[in-house]
């Protein structure tokens, strides 16, 4: 009951952000209606689109880890649909925790679980990105070798496994070259 009394409503339309990556975390959010997506850049430069880390539905909460640790946000929280959220600030949270310490343990346990899942997911994504880079380098090596032998044009789209050729050479195995 104490927690509900301090929550403040916030309405987001699809595409609106509750917070953006690298903002200081001073609020956490609870989703009443709608869905929120945690998104980030697909690469460090932000030039290859974005990755949706997860989609949270009604009944979920987010932003707690950055709020609890006073750290910078590691993702952008974007509304995947029209949403009704409730939020609280760090000072609101501290007031509630003073009288109800069990909330702190529950939220901290969930935050640590999410952090561990994120770290596992990031490791998996990093491996995938490394494989994509290896495949790209392999295609470039094949093209250079082909050109040095005078066996083709400069068109790299004709290489096996390239999504632009419309073939299934690389589709079944994610574009990985055999070897």
Coordinates of N, CA, C and O in Angstrom, one line a residue:
X1 N 0.8 -1.2 0.0 CA 0.0 0.0 0.0 C 0.9 1.3 0.0 O 0.6 2.2 -0.7
X2 N 1.9 1.2 0.8 CA 2.8 2.4 0.9 C 3.5 2.7 -0.5 O 3.6 3.8 -0.9
X3 N 3.8 1.6 -1.2 CA 4.4 1.7 -2.5 C 3.4 2.3 -3.5 O 3.8 3.3 -4.2
X4 N 2.2 1.9 -3.5 CA 1.2 2.4 -4.4 C 0.9 3.9 -4.2 O 0.7 4.6 -5.2
X5 N 1.0 4.3 -3.0 CA 0.7 5.7 -2.7 C 1.7 6.7 -3.2 O 1.4 7.8 -3.5
X6 N 3.0 6.2 -3.4 CA 4.0 7.2 -3.9 C 4.1 7.1 -5.4 O 4.8 7.9 -6.0
X7 N 3.5 6.1 -6.1 CA 3.7 6.0 -7.5 C 3.0 7.1 -8.3 O 1.9 7.5 -7.9
X8 N 3.7 7.6 -9.3 CA 3.1 8.6 -10.2 C 2.8 8.1 -11.6 O 3.6 7.4 -12.1
X9 N 1.7 8.5 -12.1 CA 1.4 8.0 -13.5 C 2.1 8.7 -14.6 O 2.5 9.8 -14.5
X10 N 2.3 7.9 -15.7 CA 2.9 8.5 -16.9 C 2.4 7.7 -18.1 O 2.3 6.5 -18.1
X11 N 1.9 8.5 -19.1 CA 1.4 7.9 -20.3 C 2.4 8.0 -21.4 O 2.9 9.1 -21.6
X12 N 2.7 6.9 -22.1 CA 3.6 7.0 -23.2 C 2.8 6.5 -24.5 O 2.1 5.5 -24.4
X13 N 3.0 7.2 -25.6 CA 2.4 6.7 -26.8 C 3.5 5.8 -27.5 O 4.7 5.9 -27.2
X14 N 3.1 4.9 -28.4 CA 4.0 4.0 -29.1 C 5.1 4.8 -29.6 O 5.0 5.8 -30.3
X15 N 6.4 4.4 -29.3 CA 7.6 5.1 -29.8 C 8.2 6.1 -28.8 O 9.3 6.4 -29.0
X16 N 7.4 6.5 -27.8 CA 7.9 7.4 -26.8 C 8.9 6.7 -25.9 O 8.8 5.5 -25.8
X17 N 9.8 7.4 -25.3 CA 10.8 6.8 -24.4 C 10.6 7.2 -23.0 O 10.4 8.4 -22.7
X18 N 10.7 6.3 -22.1 CA 10.6 6.6 -20.6 C 12.0 7.1 -20.2 O 12.1 8.0 -19.4
X19 N 13.1 6.6 -20.8 CA 14.4 7.1 -20.6 C 15.3 6.6 -21.8 O 14.9 5.7 -22.5
X20 N 16.4 7.2 -21.9 CA 17.3 6.9 -23.0 C 18.7 6.4 -22.5 O 19.0 6.7 -21.3
X21 N 19.3 5.6 -23.3 CA 20.6 5.1 -22.9 C 21.6 6.2 -22.5 O 21.5 7.3 -23.0
X22 N 22.4 6.0 -21.5 CA 23.4 6.9 -20.9 C 22.8 8.0 -20.0 O 23.5 8.9 -19.5
X23 N 21.4 8.0 -19.8 CA 20.9 9.0 -18.8 C 21.1 8.4 -17.4 O 21.2 7.2 -17.3
X24 N 21.3 9.2 -16.5 CA 21.5 8.8 -15.1 C 20.2 8.2 -14.6 O 19.1 8.7 -14.8
X25 N 20.3 7.0 -14.0 CA 19.1 6.3 -13.5 C 18.6 6.8 -12.1 O 19.3 6.6 -11.1
X26 N 17.5 7.5 -12.1 CA 17.0 8.0 -10.9 C 15.5 7.6 -10.7 O 14.8 8.1 -9.8
X27 N 14.9 6.8 -11.6 CA 13.6 6.4 -11.6 C 13.4 4.9 -12.0 O 14.3 4.4 -12.7
X28 N 12.4 4.2 -11.4 CA 12.1 2.9 -11.9 C 10.6 3.0 -12.3 O 9.8 3.8 -11.8
X29 N 10.2 2.1 -13.2 CA 8.8 2.1 -13.8 C 8.1 0.8 -13.6 O 8.7 -0.3 -13.6
X30 N 6.8 0.9 -13.5 CA 5.9 -0.3 -13.4 C 4.9 -0.1 -14.6 O 4.3 0.9 -14.8
X31 N 4.7 -1.2 -15.3 CA 3.8 -1.2 -16.5 C 2.4 -1.6 -16.1 O 2.3 -2.8 -15.6
X32 N 1.4 -0.7 -16.2 CA 0.1 -1.1 -16.0 C -0.6 -1.7 -17.2 O -1.2 -2.7 -17.2
X33 N -0.4 -0.9 -18.3 CA -1.0 -1.4 -19.6 C 0.1 -1.1 -20.7 O 0.8 -0.2 -20.6
X34 N 0.0 -2.0 -21.7 CA 0.9 -1.8 -22.9 C 2.2 -2.7 -22.7 O 2.3 -3.5 -21.8
X35 N 3.2 -2.4 -23.6 CA 4.4 -3.1 -23.5 C 5.6 -2.1 -23.8 O 5.4 -1.1 -24.5
X36 N 6.7 -2.3 -23.1 CA 7.9 -1.5 -23.3 C 9.0 -2.4 -23.8 O 9.1 -3.6 -23.5
X37 N 9.8 -1.8 -24.7 CA 11.0 -2.5 -25.3 C 12.2 -1.8 -24.7 O 12.4 -0.6 -24.7
X38 N 13.2 -2.7 -24.3 CA 14.5 -2.2 -24.0 C 15.4 -2.4 -25.2 O 15.5 -3.5 -25.7
X39 N 15.9 -1.3 -25.7 CA 16.6 -1.3 -27.0 C 18.0 -0.6 -26.9 O 18.2 0.2 -26.0
X40 N 18.8 -1.1 -27.8 CA 20.2 -0.5 -27.8 C 20.7 -0.5 -29.2 O 20.1 -1.1 -30.1
X41 N 21.8 0.1 -29.5 CA 22.4 0.1 -30.8 C 23.0 -1.3 -31.1 O 23.5 -1.9 -30.2
X42 N 22.9 -1.6 -32.4 CA 23.4 -2.9 -32.8 C 25.0 -3.0 -32.8 O 25.6 -4.0 -32.7
X43 N 25.6 -1.8 -32.8 CA 27.0 -1.7 -32.8 C 27.4 -0.5 -32.0 O 26.6 0.4 -31.7
X44 N 28.7 -0.4 -31.6 CA 29.1 0.7 -30.8 C 29.0 2.1 -31.4 O 28.7 3.0 -30.7
X45 N 29.1 2.1 -32.7 CA 28.9 3.4 -33.4 C 27.5 3.8 -33.6 O 27.2 4.9 -33.9
X46 N 26.6 2.9 -33.5 CA 25.2 3.1 -33.7 C 24.8 3.3 -35.1 O 23.8 3.9 -35.4
X47 N 25.6 2.7 -36.0 CA 25.3 2.8 -37.4 C 24.6 1.7 -38.1 O 24.3 1.7 -39.2
X48 N 24.4 0.6 -37.4 CA 23.8 -0.6 -37.9 C 22.5 -1.0 -37.3 O 22.1 -2.1 -37.0
X49 N 21.7 0.1 -37.0 CA 20.3 -0.2 -36.5 C 20.3 -0.4 -35.0 O 21.2 0.1 -34.3
X50 N 19.3 -1.2 -34.5 CA 19.2 -1.4 -33.1 C 18.8 -2.8 -32.8 O 18.4 -3.6 -33.7
X51 N 19.0 -3.2 -31.5 CA 18.7 -4.5 -31.0 C 17.6 -4.3 -30.0 O 17.8 -3.4 -29.1
X52 N 16.6 -5.1 -30.0 CA 15.6 -5.1 -29.0 C 16.0 -6.2 -28.0 O 16.0 -7.4 -28.3
X53 N 16.5 -5.8 -26.8 CA 17.0 -6.7 -25.8 C 15.8 -7.5 -25.2 O 16.0 -8.7 -25.0
X54 N 14.7 -6.9 -24.9 CA 13.6 -7.6 -24.4 C 12.3 -6.7 -24.5 O 12.4 -5.5 -24.7
X55 N 11.2 -7.4 -24.4 CA 9.9 -6.7 -24.4 C 9.2 -7.0 -23.1 O 9.1 -8.2 -22.8
X56 N 8.8 -6.0 -22.4 CA 8.2 -6.2 -21.1 C 6.7 -5.9 -21.2 O 6.3 -4.9 -21.8
X57 N 5.9 -6.7 -20.5 CA 4.4 -6.5 -20.6 C 3.9 -6.0 -19.3 O 4.6 -5.8 -18.3
X58 N 2.5 -5.8 -19.3 CA 1.8 -5.3 -18.1 C 2.2 -6.2 -16.9 O 2.2 -7.4 -17.0
X59 N 2.4 -5.5 -15.8 CA 2.8 -6.2 -14.6 C 4.3 -6.3 -14.3 O 4.8 -6.6 -13.3
X60 N 5.1 -5.9 -15.4 CA 6.5 -5.9 -15.2 C 7.0 -4.5 -14.7 O 6.3 -3.6 -14.8
X61 N 8.2 -4.5 -14.3 CA 8.9 -3.3 -13.9 C 10.3 -3.2 -14.5 O 10.8 -4.3 -14.9
X62 N 10.8 -2.0 -14.6 CA 12.1 -1.9 -15.3 C 12.8 -0.6 -14.8 O 12.1 0.3 -14.2
X63 N 14.1 -0.5 -15.0 CA 14.8 0.7 -14.6 C 15.4 0.6 -13.2 O 16.0 1.6 -12.7
X64 N 15.1 -0.5 -12.5 CA 15.5 -0.6 -11.1 C 17.0 -0.7 -10.9 O 17.5 -0.1 -9.9
X65 N 17.7 -1.3 -11.8 CA 19.1 -1.5 -11.5 C 19.9 -0.2 -11.6 O 20.6 0.1 -10.7
X66 N 19.6 0.6 -12.6 CA 20.3 1.9 -12.6 C 19.9 2.8 -11.5 O 20.7 3.5 -10.9
X67 N 18.6 2.7 -11.1 CA 18.1 3.5 -10.0 C 18.8 3.1 -8.7 O 19.3 3.9 -7.9
X68 N 18.8 1.8 -8.4 CA 19.4 1.3 -7.2 C 20.9 1.6 -7.1 O 21.4 1.7 -6.0
X69 N 21.6 1.6 -8.2 CA 23.0 1.8 -8.2 C 23.5 3.2 -8.6 O 24.7 3.5 -8.6
X70 N 22.5 4.1 -8.9 CA 22.8 5.5 -9.4 C 23.8 5.4 -10.6 O 24.7 6.2 -10.6
X71 N 23.5 4.5 -11.5 CA 24.4 4.4 -12.7 C 23.7 4.9 -13.9 O 22.5 5.2 -13.9
X72 N 24.4 5.0 -15.0 CA 23.9 5.4 -16.3 C 23.0 4.3 -16.8 O 23.3 3.1 -16.6
X73 N 22.0 4.6 -17.6 CA 21.2 3.7 -18.2 C 22.0 2.9 -19.3 O 22.8 3.5 -20.0
X74 N 21.7 1.6 -19.4 CA 22.5 0.8 -20.4 C 21.6 0.5 -21.6 O 22.1 -0.1 -22.6
X75 N 20.4 1.0 -21.6 CA 19.5 0.8 -22.8 C 18.5 1.9 -22.8 O 18.3 2.7 -21.8
X76 N 17.8 2.0 -23.9 CA 16.7 3.0 -24.0 C 15.4 2.2 -23.8 O 15.2 1.1 -24.3
X77 N 14.5 2.7 -23.0 CA 13.2 2.1 -22.7 C 12.1 2.8 -23.6 O 11.8 4.0 -23.4
X78 N 11.7 2.1 -24.6 CA 10.8 2.7 -25.6 C 9.4 1.9 -25.6 O 9.4 0.7 -25.5
X79 N 8.4 2.7 -25.7 CA 7.0 2.1 -25.7 C 6.8 1.3 -27.0 O 6.9 1.9 -28.1
X80 N 6.5 0.0 -26.9 CA 6.2 -0.8 -28.1 C 4.7 -0.6 -28.5 O 4.3 -1.0 -29.5
X81 N 4.0 -0.1 -27.5 CA 2.5 0.2 -27.8 C 2.2 1.4 -26.9 O 3.0 1.8 -26.1
X82 N 1.0 1.9 -27.0 CA 0.6 2.9 -26.0 C 0.6 2.3 -24.6 O 0.2 1.2 -24.4
X83 N 1.2 3.0 -23.6 CA 1.4 2.5 -22.3 C 0.9 3.4 -21.2 O 0.9 4.6 -21.3
X84 N 0.5 2.8 -20.1 CA 0.3 3.5 -18.9 C 1.3 2.9 -17.9 O 1.3 1.7 -17.6
X85 N 2.1 3.8 -17.4 CA 3.2 3.4 -16.5 C 3.0 4.1 -15.2 O 2.3 5.2 -15.1
X86 N 3.6 3.6 -14.2 CA 3.7 4.3 -12.9 C 5.2 4.3 -12.6 O 5.9 3.3 -12.9
X87 N 5.7 5.4 -12.0 CA 7.1 5.5 -11.7 C 7.3 6.0 -10.3 O 6.4 6.6 -9.7
X88 N 8.5 5.8 -9.8 CA 9.0 6.4 -8.5 C 10.4 6.7 -8.7 O 11.2 6.1 -9.5
X89 N 10.8 7.7 -7.9 CA 12.2 8.2 -7.9 C 13.0 7.5 -6.9 O 12.5 6.8 -6.0
X90 N 14.3 7.7 -6.9 CA 15.2 7.2 -5.9 C 14.8 7.6 -4.5 O 14.7 6.7 -3.6
X91 N 14.4 8.8 -4.3 CA 14.0 9.3 -2.9 C 12.7 8.7 -2.5 O 12.5 8.3 -1.3
X92 N 11.8 8.5 -3.4 CA 10.5 7.8 -3.1 C 10.8 6.4 -2.7 O 10.3 5.9 -1.7
X93 N 11.7 5.7 -3.4 CA 12.0 4.3 -3.1 C 12.6 4.2 -1.7 O 12.3 3.3 -0.9
X94 N 13.6 5.1 -1.4 CA 14.2 5.1 -0.1 C 13.2 5.3 1.1 O 13.4 4.7 2.1
X95 N 12.2 6.1 0.9 CA 11.2 6.3 1.9 C 10.4 5.0 2.1 O 10.2 4.6 3.3
X96 N 10.1 4.3 1.1 CA 9.3 3.1 1.2 C 10.2 2.0 1.9 O 9.7 1.2 2.7
X97 N 11.4 1.9 1.4 CA 12.3 0.9 1.9 C 12.6 1.0 3.4 O 12.8 0.0 4.1
X98 N 12.6 2.2 3.9 CA 12.8 2.5 5.3 C 11.8 1.7 6.1 O 12.1 1.1 7.1
X99 N 10.5 1.7 5.7 CA 9.5 1.1 6.4 C 9.2 -0.4 6.0 O 8.6 -1.1 6.7
X100 N 9.6 -0.7 4.7 CA 9.4 -2.1 4.2 C 10.6 -2.6 3.5 O 10.7 -2.7 2.3
X101 N 11.6 -3.0 4.3 CA 12.9 -3.5 3.7 C 12.7 -4.7 2.8 O 13.6 -5.0 2.0
X102 N 11.7 -5.5 3.0 CA 11.5 -6.7 2.1 C 11.4 -6.3 0.6 O 11.8 -7.1 -0.2
X103 N 10.8 -5.2 0.3 CA 10.8 -4.7 -1.1 C 12.1 -4.6 -1.7 O 12.4 -4.9 -2.8
X104 N 13.1 -4.1 -0.9 CA 14.4 -3.9 -1.4 C 15.0 -5.2 -1.8 O 15.6 -5.3 -2.9
X105 N 14.9 -6.2 -0.9 CA 15.5 -7.5 -1.2 C 14.8 -8.1 -2.5 O 15.5 -8.7 -3.4
X106 N 13.5 -8.0 -2.6 CA 12.8 -8.6 -3.8 C 13.3 -7.9 -5.1 O 13.6 -8.5 -6.1
X107 N 13.3 -6.6 -5.0 CA 13.7 -5.8 -6.2 C 15.2 -6.0 -6.6 O 15.5 -6.2 -7.7
X108 N 16.0 -6.1 -5.6 CA 17.4 -6.3 -5.8 C 17.7 -7.7 -6.4 O 18.5 -7.8 -7.3
X109 N 17.0 -8.7 -5.8 CA 17.1 -10.1 -6.4 C 16.7 -10.1 -7.8 O 17.4 -10.7 -8.6
X110 N 15.6 -9.5 -8.2 CA 15.1 -9.5 -9.6 C 16.1 -8.7 -10.4 O 16.4 -9.1 -11.6
X111 N 16.6 -7.6 -9.9 CA 17.6 -6.8 -10.7 C 18.9 -7.6 -11.0 O 19.4 -7.6 -12.1
X112 N 19.3 -8.3 -10.0 CA 20.5 -9.1 -10.2 C 20.3 -10.3 -11.2 O 21.1 -10.6 -12.0
X113 N 19.1 -10.9 -11.1 CA 18.7 -11.9 -12.1 C 18.7 -11.3 -13.5 O 19.2 -11.9 -14.4
X114 N 18.1 -10.1 -13.7 CA 18.1 -9.5 -15.0 C 19.5 -9.2 -15.5 O 19.8 -9.3 -16.6
X115 N 20.4 -8.7 -14.6 CA 21.7 -8.4 -14.9 C 22.5 -9.6 -15.4 O 23.1 -9.6 -16.4
X116 N 22.3 -10.7 -14.7 CA 23.0 -12.0 -15.1 C 22.4 -12.4 -16.5 O 23.2 -12.8 -17.3
X117 N 21.1 -12.3 -16.7 CA 20.6 -12.7 -18.0 C 21.1 -11.8 -19.1 O 21.4 -12.2 -20.2
X118 N 21.2 -10.5 -18.8 CA 21.7 -9.5 -19.8 C 23.2 -9.9 -20.1 O 23.6 -9.8 -21.3
X119 N 24.0 -10.2 -19.1 CA 25.4 -10.5 -19.4 C 25.5 -11.7 -20.2 O 26.3 -11.8 -21.2
X120 N 24.7 -12.8 -20.0 CA 24.7 -14.0 -20.8 C 24.2 -13.6 -22.2 O 24.8 -14.1 -23.2
X121 N 23.2 -12.8 -22.3 CA 22.7 -12.5 -23.7 C 23.7 -11.6 -24.4 O 23.9 -11.8 -25.6
X122 N 24.3 -10.7 -23.7 CA 25.4 -9.9 -24.4 C 26.5 -10.7 -24.9 O 27.1 -10.5 -26.0
X123 N 26.9 -11.7 -24.1 CA 28.0 -12.6 -24.5 C 27.6 -13.4 -25.8 O 28.4 -13.5 -26.7
X124 N 26.3 -13.8 -25.8 CA 25.8 -14.5 -27.0 C 25.8 -13.6 -28.2 O 26.2 -14.0 -29.3
X125 N 25.3 -12.4 -28.0 CA 25.3 -11.4 -29.1 C 26.7 -11.1 -29.6 O 26.9 -10.9 -30.8
X126 N 27.6 -11.0 -28.6 CA 29.0 -10.7 -29.0 C 29.6 -11.8 -29.9 O 30.2 -11.5 -30.9
X127 N 29.3 -13.0 -29.5 CA 29.8 -14.2 -30.3 C 29.1 -14.1 -31.7 O 29.8 -14.3 -32.7
X128 N 27.8 -13.8 -31.8 CA 27.2 -13.7 -33.1 C 27.8 -12.6 -33.9 O 28.0 -12.8 -35.1
X129 N 28.1 -11.4 -33.3 CA 28.7 -10.3 -34.0 C 30.1 -10.7 -34.5 O 30.5 -10.3 -35.6
X130 N 30.8 -11.4 -33.7 CA 32.2 -11.8 -34.1 C 32.1 -12.8 -35.3 O 32.9 -12.7 -36.2
X131 N 31.1 -13.7 -35.3 CA 30.9 -14.6 -36.4 C 30.5 -13.8 -37.7 O 31.0 -14.2 -38.8
X132 N 29.7 -12.8 -37.5 CA 29.3 -12.0 -38.7 C 30.5 -11.3 -39.3 O 30.7 -11.3 -40.5
X133 N 31.3 -10.8 -38.4 CA 32.6 -10.1 -38.9 C 33.5 -11.1 -39.5 O 34.1 -10.8 -40.6
X134 N 33.6 -12.3 -39.0 CA 34.5 -13.3 -39.6 C 33.9 -13.7 -41.0 O 34.7 -13.9 -41.9
X135 N 32.6 -13.9 -41.1 CA 32.0 -14.2 -42.4 C 32.3 -13.1 -43.4 O 32.6 -13.3 -44.6
X136 N 32.1 -11.8 -43.0 CA 32.4 -10.7 -43.8 C 33.8 -10.7 -44.3 O 34.1 -10.5 -45.5
X137 N 34.7 -10.9 -43.4 CA 36.2 -10.9 -43.8 C 36.4 -12.1 -44.7 O 37.2 -11.9 -45.7
X138 N 35.8 -13.2 -44.5 CA 36.0 -14.4 -45.3 C 35.5 -14.1 -46.8 O 36.2 -14.4 -47.7
X139 N 34.3 -13.5 -46.9 CA 33.8 -13.1 -48.2 C 34.7 -12.1 -48.9 O 35.0 -12.3 -50.1
X140 N 35.3 -11.2 -48.2 CA 36.2 -10.2 -48.8 C 37.5 -10.9 -49.2 O 38.0 -10.6 -50.3
X141 N 38.0 -11.9 -48.4 CA 39.2 -12.7 -48.8 C 38.9 -13.5 -50.1 O 39.7 -13.5 -51.0
X142 N 37.7 -14.1 -50.1 CA 37.3 -14.9 -51.3 C 37.3 -14.0 -52.6 O 37.8 -14.3 -53.6
X143 N 36.7 -12.8 -52.4 CA 36.6 -11.9 -53.5 C 37.9 -11.4 -54.0 O 38.2 -11.4 -55.2
X144 N 38.8 -11.1 -53.1 CA 40.2 -10.6 -53.4 C 40.9 -11.8 -54.2 O 41.6 -11.5 -55.2
X145 N 40.8 -13.0 -53.6 CA 41.4 -14.1 -54.3 C 40.9 -14.3 -55.7 O 41.6 -14.6 -56.6
X146 N 39.6 -14.2 -55.8 CA 38.9 -14.4 -57.1 C 39.4 -13.4 -58.1 O 39.7 -13.7 -59.2
X147 N 39.5 -12.1 -57.6 CA 39.9 -11.0 -58.5 C 41.4 -11.2 -58.9 O 41.8 -10.9 -60.0
X148 N 42.2 -11.6 -57.9 CA 43.6 -11.7 -58.2 C 43.9 -12.8 -59.3 O 44.9 -12.7 -60.0
X149 N 43.0 -13.7 -59.4 CA 43.1 -14.8 -60.4 C 42.4 -14.4 -61.7 O 42.3 -15.2 -62.6
X150 N 41.7 -13.2 -61.7 CA 41.0 -12.8 -62.9 C 39.8 -13.7 -63.1 O 39.4 -13.8 -64.3
X151 N 39.1 -14.1 -62.1 CA 38.0 -15.1 -62.2 C 36.6 -14.4 -62.1 O 35.6 -15.1 -62.1
X152 N 36.5 -13.1 -62.0 CA 35.2 -12.6 -61.8 C 35.2 -11.1 -61.8 O 36.2 -10.4 -62.0
X153 N 34.0 -10.6 -61.6 CA 33.9 -9.1 -61.5 C 34.1 -8.6 -60.1 O 34.4 -9.4 -59.2
X154 N 33.9 -7.4 -59.9 CA 34.0 -6.8 -58.6 C 32.8 -6.9 -57.7 O 32.7 -6.3 -56.7
X155 N 31.8 -7.6 -58.2 CA 30.5 -7.7 -57.6 C 30.5 -8.8 -56.5 O 30.5 -10.0 -56.8
X156 N 30.6 -8.4 -55.2 CA 30.6 -9.3 -54.1 C 29.3 -9.9 -53.8 O 29.2 -10.9 -53.1
X157 N 28.2 -9.5 -54.5 CA 26.9 -10.0 -54.2 C 26.7 -11.4 -54.7 O 25.8 -12.1 -54.4
X158 N 27.7 -11.9 -55.6 CA 27.6 -13.2 -56.1 C 28.2 -14.3 -55.3 O 28.2 -15.4 -55.6
X159 N 28.7 -13.9 -54.1 CA 29.4 -14.8 -53.2 C 28.4 -15.7 -52.5 O 27.3 -15.2 -52.1
X160 N 28.7 -17.0 -52.3 CA 27.7 -17.8 -51.6 C 27.5 -17.3 -50.2 O 28.4 -16.7 -49.5
X161 N 26.2 -17.4 -49.7 CA 25.9 -17.0 -48.4 C 25.5 -15.6 -48.3 O 25.2 -15.1 -47.2
X162 N 25.6 -14.8 -49.3 CA 25.3 -13.4 -49.3 C 23.7 -13.3 -49.4 O 23.2 -13.8 -50.3
X163 N 23.1 -12.6 -48.5 CA 21.7 -12.5 -48.4 C 21.1 -11.8 -49.7 O 20.0 -12.0 -50.1
X164 N 21.9 -11.0 -50.3 CA 21.4 -10.3 -51.5 C 21.2 -11.1 -52.7 O 20.6 -10.7 -53.7
X165 N 21.8 -12.4 -52.7 CA 21.7 -13.2 -53.9 C 20.4 -14.0 -54.0 O 20.1 -14.6 -55.0
X166 N 19.6 -13.9 -52.9 CA 18.3 -14.6 -52.9 C 18.4 -16.1 -52.7 O 17.4 -16.7 -52.7
X167 N 19.6 -16.6 -52.7 CA 19.8 -18.0 -52.6 C 19.8 -18.5 -51.2 O 19.7 -17.7 -50.2
X168 N 19.8 -19.8 -51.0 CA 19.7 -20.4 -49.7 C 21.0 -20.9 -49.2 O 21.1 -21.5 -48.1
X169 N 22.1 -20.5 -49.9 CA 23.4 -21.0 -49.5 C 23.8 -20.7 -48.1 O 24.3 -21.6 -47.4
X170 N 23.5 -19.5 -47.6 CA 23.8 -19.2 -46.2 C 22.6 -19.1 -45.3 O 22.8 -18.9 -44.1
X171 N 21.4 -19.2 -45.9 CA 20.2 -19.0 -45.1 C 20.1 -20.0 -44.0 O 19.7 -19.7 -42.9
X172 N 20.3 -21.3 -44.3 CA 20.0 -22.3 -43.3 C 21.0 -22.3 -42.2 O 20.6 -22.7 -41.0
X173 N 22.2 -21.9 -42.4 CA 23.2 -21.9 -41.3 C 23.6 -20.5 -40.9 O 24.6 -20.3 -40.3
X174 N 22.7 -19.5 -41.1 CA 23.0 -18.1 -40.7 C 24.0 -17.4 -41.5 O 24.6 -16.5 -41.0
X175 N 24.3 -17.9 -42.6 CA 25.3 -17.3 -43.5 C 26.7 -17.7 -43.2 O 27.6 -17.1 -43.8
X176 N 26.9 -18.6 -42.4 CA 28.3 -19.0 -42.0 C 28.9 -19.8 -43.2 O 28.2 -20.7 -43.8
X177 N 30.1 -19.5 -43.5 CA 30.8 -20.3 -44.6 C 31.3 -21.6 -44.0 O 31.7 -21.6 -42.8
X178 N 31.3 -22.6 -44.8 CA 31.8 -23.9 -44.3 C 33.3 -24.0 -44.2 O 33.9 -23.2 -44.8
X179 N 33.8 -24.9 -43.5 CA 35.2 -25.0 -43.5 C 35.8 -25.6 -42.3 O 35.8 -26.2 -41.4

